[in-house]
CSV table of C-alpha atoms in Angstrom, one decimal:
chain,number,residue,atom,x,y,z
A,9,MET,CA,116.7,135.5,70.7
A,10,THR,CA,116.1,138.9,72.8
A,11,GLU,CA,112.3,139.7,74.2
A,12,THR,CA,112.1,143.2,73.5
A,13,THR,CA,109.3,145.1,75.7
A,14,ALA,CA,107.1,148.6,75.3
A,15,SER,CA,107.8,150.6,77.7
A,16,ALA,CA,105.5,153.3,79.1
A,17,ALA,CA,107.8,156.2,79.1
A,18,PRO,CA,106.8,159.3,80.2
A,19,ALA,CA,106.3,162.0,77.5
A,20,VAL,CA,109.4,164.3,77.6
A,21,HIS,CA,108.3,168.1,77.4
A,22,VAL,CA,111.0,169.7,76.1
A,23,THR,CA,111.8,173.6,76.9
A,24,ALA,CA,114.5,176.1,75.7
A,25,PRO,CA,116.7,176.3,78.1
A,26,ALA,CA,116.8,179.1,81.1
A,27,GLY,CA,119.0,181.3,80.2
A,28,ARG,CA,117.6,181.1,76.5
A,29,ARG,CA,114.4,182.1,77.0
A,30,GLY,CA,115.6,184.8,79.4
A,31,ALA,CA,117.5,186.5,76.8
A,32,ARG,CA,114.8,186.3,74.5
A,33,ILE,CA,112.7,187.7,77.2
A,34,ALA,CA,115.3,190.6,77.7
A,35,LEU,CA,116.2,191.3,73.8
A,36,ARG,CA,112.2,191.4,73.2
A,37,THR,CA,112.0,194.1,76.6
A,38,VAL,CA,114.6,196.5,74.8
A,39,GLN,CA,112.7,195.8,71.5
A,40,VAL,CA,109.6,197.3,73.4
A,41,VAL,CA,111.8,200.2,75.4
A,42,LEU,CA,113.3,201.1,72.0
A,43,ALA,CA,110.0,201.4,70.1
A,44,LEU,CA,108.8,203.7,72.7
A,45,PHE,CA,112.0,205.7,73.0
A,46,PHE,CA,111.8,206.5,69.4
A,47,ALA,CA,107.4,206.9,68.7
A,48,VAL,CA,107.5,208.6,72.1
A,49,ALA,CA,110.9,210.5,72.4
A,50,SER,CA,111.8,210.8,69.2
A,51,ALA,CA,109.7,210.8,66.4
A,52,GLY,CA,106.4,212.4,68.4
A,53,PRO,CA,108.3,216.0,68.7
A,54,LYS,CA,109.3,215.8,65.0
A,55,LEU,CA,105.8,214.6,64.2
A,56,VAL,CA,104.1,217.7,66.3
A,57,ALA,CA,106.8,220.3,64.8
A,58,HIS,CA,107.7,220.7,68.7
A,59,PRO,CA,109.7,224.1,68.6
A,60,SER,CA,113.0,221.9,69.8
A,61,ALA,CA,112.6,219.6,67.0
A,62,ALA,CA,111.7,222.7,64.3
A,63,ASP,CA,114.1,224.7,65.5
A,64,SER,CA,117.0,222.4,64.9
A,65,PHE,CA,115.8,221.1,61.4
A,66,ALA,CA,115.8,225.2,60.3
A,67,ASP,CA,119.2,225.1,61.5
A,68,MET,CA,120.3,222.9,59.0
A,69,GLY,CA,118.0,223.9,56.1
A,70,TRP,CA,116.1,221.0,56.3
A,71,GLY,CA,112.6,222.8,57.0
A,72,SER,CA,109.8,220.9,57.9
A,73,LEU,CA,109.8,218.4,55.1
A,74,GLY,CA,112.9,217.0,56.4
A,75,MET,CA,111.7,217.0,59.9
A,76,TYR,CA,108.5,215.5,59.2
A,77,ALA,CA,110.3,212.5,56.8
A,78,VAL,CA,112.6,211.6,59.7
A,79,GLY,CA,110.2,211.6,62.3
A,80,VAL,CA,107.6,209.3,59.8
A,81,LEU,CA,110.9,207.1,59.7
A,82,GLU,CA,111.5,206.8,62.8
A,83,LEU,CA,107.9,206.4,63.7
A,84,ALA,CA,107.9,203.8,61.3
A,85,GLY,CA,111.1,202.1,62.6
A,86,ALA,CA,109.4,201.7,66.5
A,87,ILE,CA,106.1,200.0,64.9
A,88,GLY,CA,108.2,197.5,62.7
A,89,LEU,CA,110.2,196.8,66.0
A,90,LEU,CA,107.5,195.3,67.5
A,91,VAL,CA,105.9,193.5,64.4
A,92,PRO,CA,107.8,190.1,64.3
A,93,VAL,CA,108.4,189.6,60.7
A,94,LEU,CA,109.6,193.3,60.3
A,95,GLN,CA,112.2,193.1,63.5
A,96,SER,CA,114.9,192.7,61.8
A,97,ALA,CA,114.1,194.8,58.8
A,98,ALA,CA,113.0,197.8,61.4
A,99,ALA,CA,116.4,197.4,63.2
A,100,THR,CA,118.5,197.6,60.6
A,101,GLY,CA,116.6,200.5,59.3
A,102,LEU,CA,116.7,202.6,62.6
A,103,SER,CA,120.7,201.7,62.7
A,104,ALA,CA,121.1,203.4,59.2
A,105,LEU,CA,119.1,206.3,60.5
A,106,MET,CA,121.3,206.2,63.4
A,107,VAL,CA,124.2,206.6,61.2
A,108,GLY,CA,123.0,209.6,59.8
A,109,ALA,CA,121.8,211.5,62.6
A,110,PHE,CA,126.0,210.6,64.2
A,111,VAL,CA,126.7,212.5,61.0
A,112,VAL,CA,124.5,215.8,61.4
A,113,GLN,CA,125.4,215.5,65.1
A,114,LEU,CA,129.4,215.9,64.2
A,115,THR,CA,128.6,217.9,61.5
A,116,TYR,CA,125.8,220.5,62.3
A,117,PHE,CA,125.7,220.8,66.1
A,118,ASP,CA,129.6,220.1,66.8
A,119,GLY,CA,129.5,216.7,68.2
A,120,ALA,CA,127.1,218.0,71.2
A,121,ASN,CA,125.2,214.7,71.3
A,122,ALA,CA,127.1,212.1,69.0
A,123,ALA,CA,127.6,209.3,71.1
A,124,THR,CA,123.7,209.1,71.7
A,125,PRO,CA,123.1,207.5,68.3
A,126,LEU,CA,126.0,205.4,68.4
A,127,ILE,CA,125.0,204.2,71.7
A,128,LEU,CA,121.4,203.3,70.5
A,129,MET,CA,123.0,201.4,67.2
A,130,VAL,CA,124.0,199.1,69.8
A,131,PRO,CA,121.2,197.6,70.8
A,132,LEU,CA,119.4,197.9,67.1
A,133,LEU,CA,122.2,195.9,65.6
A,134,LEU,CA,122.1,193.5,68.4
A,135,ILE,CA,118.2,193.2,67.6
A,136,ALA,CA,118.3,193.2,63.6
A,137,TRP,CA,121.0,190.0,64.4
A,138,ASN,CA,119.2,187.9,66.3
A,139,ARG,CA,115.8,188.5,64.6
A,140,ARG,CA,117.6,187.9,60.9
A,141,ALA,CA,115.7,184.6,60.8
A,142,HIS,CA,112.4,186.7,60.3
A,143,ASN,CA,113.8,188.3,56.7
A,144,ALA,CA,113.1,185.0,55.0
A,145,ASP,CA,109.6,185.0,56.5
A,146,LEU,CA,109.5,188.8,54.9
A,147,LEU,CA,111.3,188.2,51.7
A,148,ARG,CA,108.5,185.3,51.3
A,149,LEU,CA,105.5,187.6,52.1
A,150,VAL,CA,107.1,190.1,49.2
A,151,ARG,CA,107.4,188.1,46.7
A,152,ARG,CA,104.2,185.9,47.1
A,153,ARG,CA,102.8,189.8,47.0
A,154,ALA,CA,104.8,190.4,43.7
């Protein structure tokens, strides 16, 4: 017959490996930087009708309505990057907007800054992929409201 004894083992607190935590912090930092970029440097000039933005949209024939629409989409995406349940969807939407910006750069502006939207898509797609678990939460919220 074997005797069993209850041991008073210390409680173990399990934490994520340091590398995983560092990656989460880095990704969050990239999200904040991109949100600031899209809100201030990209949407800002469009929403205040800065001449640089207004002239570009006028040259394309989109006028102020197109300029404000793109500015609102960029601002919404910037805010979404900071809201956990919206992060993946916002990054995906901003990536789609960057595809449009790439096409516009090629067709209207002879590719002068065509690399910029492509460069921005890399971290946006990384965010969309790494935060994709939030999509299920977003879907549950939408279904509950319907």
